[in-house]
Amino acid sequence: MDIKRVIKAMQKYIVNPDYRFLINADFGKYDDMPDREYLERKFKGYMGKAIDLDNPQTFNEKLQWLKLYDRRPEYTIMVDKYLVREYIKEKLGEEYLIPLIGVWDNPNDIDFKVLPNRFVLKCNHNSGLGMYICKDKSKLTSKDINGIRKNLVRGLAQNYYLTGREWPYKNVPRKIICEKYMEDTTIKYPLESKIIKSGELPPLRDYKIYTFNGKAMLCMINQDRGIHTRADYFDRDYNWLDFTWGYDHADNLPAKPKNYELMYELAEELASGTAELRVDFYEVNGRVYFGELTFFDGSGFDKIEPIEWDYKMGSMIQ
């Protein structure tokens, strides 16, 4: 433990009320605070400036406004990683869905013996907590499986709405889903790559299409997820955009995906009638698969730099 770092954090906690709010919020101290007050204080803690919810201008400010005032019942279905499958089937077609292996209410009901050798387990109502990506079931011990179950219990218990007051997650009926582990054999890394072990395929690239008032405008491409996540941004014509948003740029820019234009078209099908929506896709061996729908990227608390891009993206939301 770095004692100097701990002391510095304690001093900051004592003298900085904004930092103190963020720490206390993580421990649920303000769970009963009204949404608007909570978002105003959390925004100031992360951004270092007050938010004007009566006249929001930046992308991150407008996301906070949308949390409070754009609340449609269908949004709950759209963020539910299980129920959204039927939504995608109706809107786009079943061929865009990653195959579903199983769904459960209780981690103890999962029979690991019948699962394939590779699979992905995750909760349907949150982002990350409880997720387990299995690349080789034969290596799992009884202790490993118990740990996976306990982590899923933690995931199910998480009230994802409270952390950022993202209303669509508030009433999602919590479940565990298991999906097929997907691999793209067309993505190749240099032989000298230190990121991927010899003989392994790299993680899938995430293609995150950002829509504004139903129009798809730009794409984030994530590489090396879970290893050293990198993010680069491109416009509809695949011109690279020079800004950062939570992650560094990749050392080598990804080639334009085969289905880049199709992803934009599909995103617009799903975003019709929304003020702002991020639509995630994967490209696997030349085919497009749906990932998830996100209304509030980074919950509206991740800094976009330079800040001109925060304003530019904000101006796209009417």
C-alpha positions as CSV (number, residue, x, y, z in Angstrom):
1,M,0.0,0.0,0.0
2,D,1.3,3.5,-0.9
3,I,1.0,5.3,2.4
4,K,1.7,8.7,0.9
5,R,-1.1,8.2,-1.7
6,V,-3.5,7.2,1.0
7,I,-2.7,10.2,3.2
8,K,-3.1,12.5,0.1
9,A,-6.5,11.0,-0.6
10,M,-7.6,11.4,3.0
11,Q,-6.5,15.1,3.0
12,K,-8.4,15.6,-0.3
13,Y,-11.5,14.0,1.3
14,I,-11.4,16.4,4.3
15,V,-10.8,19.6,2.4
16,N,-12.7,19.0,-0.9
17,P,-16.5,18.7,-0.6
18,D,-16.9,17.7,-4.2
19,Y,-14.5,14.8,-3.9
20,R,-16.0,13.9,-0.6
21,F,-19.4,13.7,-2.3
22,L,-18.2,11.3,-4.9
23,I,-16.6,9.0,-2.4
24,N,-19.7,8.9,-0.2
25,A,-21.9,8.4,-3.2
26,D,-20.0,5.2,-4.1
27,F,-21.0,3.9,-0.6
28,G,-24.7,4.7,-1.1
29,K,-24.8,7.6,1.4
30,Y,-27.0,9.7,-1.0
31,D,-29.3,7.0,-2.4
32,D,-32.3,8.9,-1.1
33,M,-31.3,12.2,-2.6
34,P,-33.6,13.6,-5.3
35,D,-32.3,12.8,-8.8
36,R,-31.7,16.4,-9.9
37,E,-29.7,17.4,-6.8
38,Y,-27.7,14.2,-7.0
39,L,-26.8,14.7,-10.7
40,E,-25.9,18.4,-10.1
41,R,-23.5,17.5,-7.3
42,K,-22.0,14.5,-9.0
43,F,-21.5,16.4,-12.3
44,K,-19.6,19.1,-10.4
45,G,-17.5,16.5,-8.6
46,Y,-16.4,14.9,-11.9
47,M,-16.3,17.9,-14.2
48,G,-15.1,20.6,-11.7
49,K,-17.8,23.0,-12.8
50,A,-21.5,23.5,-12.1
51,I,-24.1,22.2,-14.6
52,D,-26.9,24.4,-15.9
53,L,-29.8,22.0,-16.3
54,D,-32.1,24.8,-17.5
55,N,-29.8,25.5,-20.4
56,P,-27.5,22.5,-21.1
57,Q,-25.0,23.0,-23.9
58,T,-22.4,20.1,-23.9
59,F,-23.0,16.5,-24.6
60,N,-22.4,15.5,-21.0
61,E,-24.8,18.2,-19.7
62,K,-27.5,17.2,-22.1
63,L,-27.2,13.5,-21.0
64,Q,-28.0,14.6,-17.4
65,W,-31.0,16.6,-18.7
66,L,-32.3,13.5,-20.6
67,K,-31.9,11.3,-17.5
68,L,-34.4,13.6,-15.7
69,Y,-36.9,14.5,-18.5
70,D,-36.8,11.9,-21.2
71,R,-38.4,8.9,-19.6
72,R,-40.3,6.5,-21.9
73,P,-41.4,3.0,-20.8
74,E,-39.8,1.4,-23.8
75,Y,-36.4,2.5,-22.7
76,T,-36.5,-0.1,-19.9
77,I,-36.8,-2.8,-22.5
78,M,-34.1,-1.3,-24.7
79,V,-31.5,-1.5,-22.0
80,D,-32.5,-4.9,-20.7
81,K,-29.9,-7.3,-22.2
82,Y,-32.5,-10.1,-22.2
83,L,-35.7,-8.4,-23.3
84,V,-33.9,-6.3,-25.9
85,R,-33.4,-9.5,-27.9
86,E,-37.0,-9.6,-28.9
87,Y,-36.9,-5.9,-29.7
88,I,-33.9,-6.5,-32.0
89,K,-35.6,-9.5,-33.6
90,E,-38.7,-7.4,-34.5
91,K,-36.7,-4.3,-35.6
92,L,-33.8,-5.9,-37.5
93,G,-34.1,-9.6,-37.6
94,E,-32.9,-12.6,-35.5
95,E,-29.8,-13.0,-37.6
96,Y,-28.2,-10.0,-35.9
97,L,-28.5,-11.6,-32.4
98,I,-25.6,-13.4,-30.7
99,P,-26.9,-16.9,-29.9
100,L,-28.4,-17.3,-26.5
101,I,-27.4,-20.3,-24.4
102,G,-29.5,-19.9,-21.3
103,V,-31.2,-17.5,-18.9
104,W,-31.7,-17.8,-15.1
105,D,-33.0,-15.9,-12.1
106,N,-30.5,-17.5,-9.7
107,P,-26.8,-18.3,-10.2
108,N,-27.2,-21.5,-8.3
109,D,-29.5,-22.8,-11.0
110,I,-26.8,-22.7,-13.6
111,D,-25.6,-26.2,-14.6
112,F,-22.0,-25.6,-15.7
113,K,-21.8,-29.2,-16.9
114,V,-24.2,-28.5,-19.8
115,L,-22.6,-25.2,-20.9
116,P,-20.3,-25.3,-23.9
117,N,-16.5,-25.0,-23.5
118,R,-16.7,-21.3,-24.3
119,F,-19.4,-18.9,-23.2
120,V,-20.2,-15.5,-21.7
121,L,-22.2,-15.0,-18.5
122,K,-23.6,-11.6,-17.5
123,C,-26.4,-9.8,-15.7
124,N,-29.0,-8.2,-17.9
125,H,-29.4,-4.9,-16.0
126,N,-25.9,-3.5,-15.4
127,S,-22.6,-3.0,-17.0
128,G,-19.8,-5.4,-16.1
129,L,-20.3,-6.4,-12.5
130,G,-20.9,-10.2,-12.4
131,M,-19.7,-10.8,-16.0
132,Y,-17.6,-13.9,-16.7
133,I,-16.0,-14.7,-20.0
134,C,-15.0,-18.4,-20.3
135,K,-12.5,-19.4,-22.9
136,D,-11.9,-22.9,-21.6
137,K,-14.4,-24.6,-19.3
138,S,-12.2,-27.6,-18.8
139,K,-9.9,-25.5,-16.7
140,L,-12.6,-24.4,-14.2
141,T,-12.4,-25.9,-10.7
142,S,-15.2,-26.1,-8.2
143,K,-13.7,-23.2,-6.4
144,D,-13.7,-21.2,-9.7
145,I,-17.4,-22.0,-10.3
146,N,-18.3,-20.9,-6.7
147,G,-16.5,-17.7,-7.3
148,I,-18.4,-17.1,-10.5
149,R,-21.7,-17.7,-8.7
150,K,-20.8,-15.3,-5.9
151,N,-19.8,-12.6,-8.4
152,L,-23.1,-13.0,-10.2
153,V,-24.9,-12.6,-6.9
154,R,-23.1,-9.3,-6.4
155,G,-24.0,-8.3,-9.9
156,L,-27.7,-9.1,-9.4
157,A,-27.7,-7.1,-6.2
158,Q,-26.3,-4.0,-7.8
159,N,-28.8,-1.2,-8.2
160,Y,-27.4,0.2,-11.4
161,Y,-29.9,3.0,-11.6
162,L,-28.7,4.6,-8.3
163,T,-25.0,5.0,-9.4
164,G,-25.8,7.5,-12.1
165,R,-29.6,7.9,-11.9
166,E,-30.0,6.4,-15.3
167,W,-33.8,5.9,-15.2
168,P,-34.1,3.2,-17.8
169,Y,-32.3,0.7,-15.6
170,K,-34.6,1.3,-12.5
171,N,-37.2,-1.3,-13.3
172,V,-35.3,-3.9,-15.3
173,P,-36.3,-7.4,-13.9
174,R,-32.9,-8.9,-13.0
175,K,-31.7,-12.0,-14.7
176,I,-28.5,-13.8,-15.7
177,I,-28.0,-14.6,-19.4
178,C,-25.4,-16.8,-21.1
179,E,-24.4,-16.1,-24.7
180,K,-22.1,-17.8,-27.2
181,Y,-18.5,-16.7,-27.0
182,M,-17.8,-15.0,-30.3
183,E,-14.4,-14.9,-32.2
184,D,-13.4,-13.1,-35.3
185,T,-10.7,-15.1,-37.2
186,T,-10.2,-12.2,-39.6
187,I,-8.5,-9.9,-37.1
188,K,-4.8,-10.5,-37.2
189,Y,-2.1,-9.1,-34.9
190,P,1.6,-8.8,-35.7
191,L,3.6,-11.9,-34.6
192,E,5.6,-9.7,-32.2
193,S,2.5,-8.4,-30.5
194,K,2.8,-8.3,-26.7
195,I,-1.0,-7.9,-26.2
196,I,-2.2,-11.3,-27.4
197,K,-0.7,-14.6,-26.4
198,S,0.6,-16.9,-29.1
199,G,-2.1,-19.0,-30.6
200,E,-4.9,-16.7,-29.2
201,L,-7.3,-14.5,-31.2
202,P,-7.7,-10.9,-30.1
203,P,-10.9,-9.7,-28.4
204,L,-13.7,-8.6,-30.7
205,R,-13.7,-5.0,-31.7
206,D,-16.6,-2.9,-30.5
207,Y,-18.3,-0.6,-33.0
208,K,-20.3,1.9,-31.1
209,I,-22.5,4.1,-33.4
210,Y,-23.6,7.4,-31.9
211,T,-27.0,8.7,-33.0
212,F,-28.5,12.1,-32.5
213,N,-32.2,12.6,-33.0
214,G,-32.3,9.4,-34.9
215,K,-29.4,10.2,-37.2
216,A,-26.2,8.1,-37.0
217,M,-23.3,10.6,-37.0
218,L,-20.1,9.0,-35.7
219,C,-18.5,5.7,-34.5
220,M,-16.2,4.7,-31.7
221,I,-14.1,1.7,-32.3
222,N,-12.8,-0.1,-29.2
223,Q,-9.8,-2.4,-29.5
224,D,-8.1,-4.8,-27.0
225,R,-11.0,-4.7,-24.6
226,G,-10.1,-6.2,-21.2
227,I,-6.4,-5.9,-22.0
228,H,-5.6,-2.3,-22.7
229,T,-8.7,-0.8,-24.1
230,R,-8.1,1.8,-26.8
231,A,-10.7,4.0,-28.5
232,D,-10.7,5.9,-31.8
233,Y,-13.5,7.9,-33.4
234,F,-14.6,8.2,-37.0
235,D,-17.3,10.1,-38.9
236,R,-19.7,8.5,-41.3
237,D,-17.1,8.7,-44.1
238,Y,-14.5,7.0,-41.9
239,N,-12.5,10.1,-41.4
240,W,-10.6,9.9,-38.0
241,L,-11.7,12.4,-35.4
242,D,-9.0,13.8,-33.1
243,F,-10.5,13.7,-29.6
244,T,-10.3,11.4,-26.6
245,W,-13.0,10.2,-24.3
246,G,-11.9,8.0,-21.4
247,Y,-9.4,5.9,-23.4
248,D,-6.1,6.5,-25.3
249,H,-6.0,6.2,-29.1
250,A,-4.8,2.9,-30.6
251,D,-1.2,2.7,-31.7
252,N,-2.4,1.4,-35.1
253,L,-5.8,2.6,-36.4
254,P,-8.2,-0.2,-37.3
255,A,-9.0,-0.8,-40.9
256,K,-12.5,0.2,-42.0
257,P,-14.9,-2.7,-41.2
258,K,-16.6,-4.5,-44.1
259,N,-20.1,-3.6,-42.8
260,Y,-19.4,0.0,-41.6
261,E,-22.2,1.6,-43.7
262,L,-24.6,-1.2,-42.7
263,M,-24.0,-0.5,-39.0
264,Y,-25.0,3.1,-39.5
265,E,-28.2,2.0,-41.3
266,L,-29.1,-0.5,-38.6
267,A,-28.4,2.0,-35.8
268,E,-30.8,4.5,-37.3
269,E,-33.5,1.8,-37.4
270,L,-33.1,1.4,-33.7
271,A,-32.7,5.0,-32.8
272,S,-35.8,6.3,-34.5
273,G,-37.7,8.7,-32.1
274,T,-34.8,9.0,-29.6
275,A,-32.9,12.2,-28.8
276,E,-29.6,10.4,-28.4
277,L,-28.7,6.7,-28.4
278,R,-25.5,4.6,-28.7
279,V,-25.9,1.4,-30.7
280,D,-23.2,-1.2,-30.3
281,F,-22.2,-3.8,-32.9
282,Y,-19.6,-6.5,-33.5
283,E,-18.3,-7.7,-36.8
284,V,-17.6,-11.4,-36.7
285,N,-16.2,-13.1,-39.7
286,G,-17.8,-10.7,-42.0
287,R,-21.2,-10.6,-40.3
288,V,-22.8,-7.9,-38.0
289,Y,-24.1,-8.8,-34.6
290,F,-25.9,-6.5,-32.1
291,G,-24.2,-5.7,-28.8
292,E,-26.3,-3.4,-26.7
293,L,-28.1,-0.1,-26.5
294,T,-26.8,2.7,-24.3
295,F,-28.6,6.0,-23.6
296,F,-25.9,7.6,-21.4
297,D,-22.4,6.9,-22.4
298,G,-20.1,7.0,-19.3
299,S,-23.2,8.2,-17.5
300,G,-22.4,11.6,-18.8
301,F,-19.4,11.9,-16.4
302,D,-16.5,11.1,-18.7
303,K,-14.5,14.1,-19.9
304,I,-14.3,14.7,-23.7
305,E,-11.1,16.4,-24.6
306,P,-10.6,18.9,-26.1
307,I,-13.8,20.3,-24.6
308,E,-14.8,21.7,-28.0
309,W,-15.9,18.2,-28.9
310,D,-18.2,18.1,-25.8
311,Y,-19.9,21.2,-27.2
312,K,-19.9,20.0,-30.8
313,M,-21.6,16.7,-29.8
314,G,-23.9,18.5,-27.5
315,S,-25.1,20.7,-30.4
316,M,-26.1,17.6,-32.3
317,I,-28.8,16.8,-29.7
318,Q,-31.9,18.9,-30.3
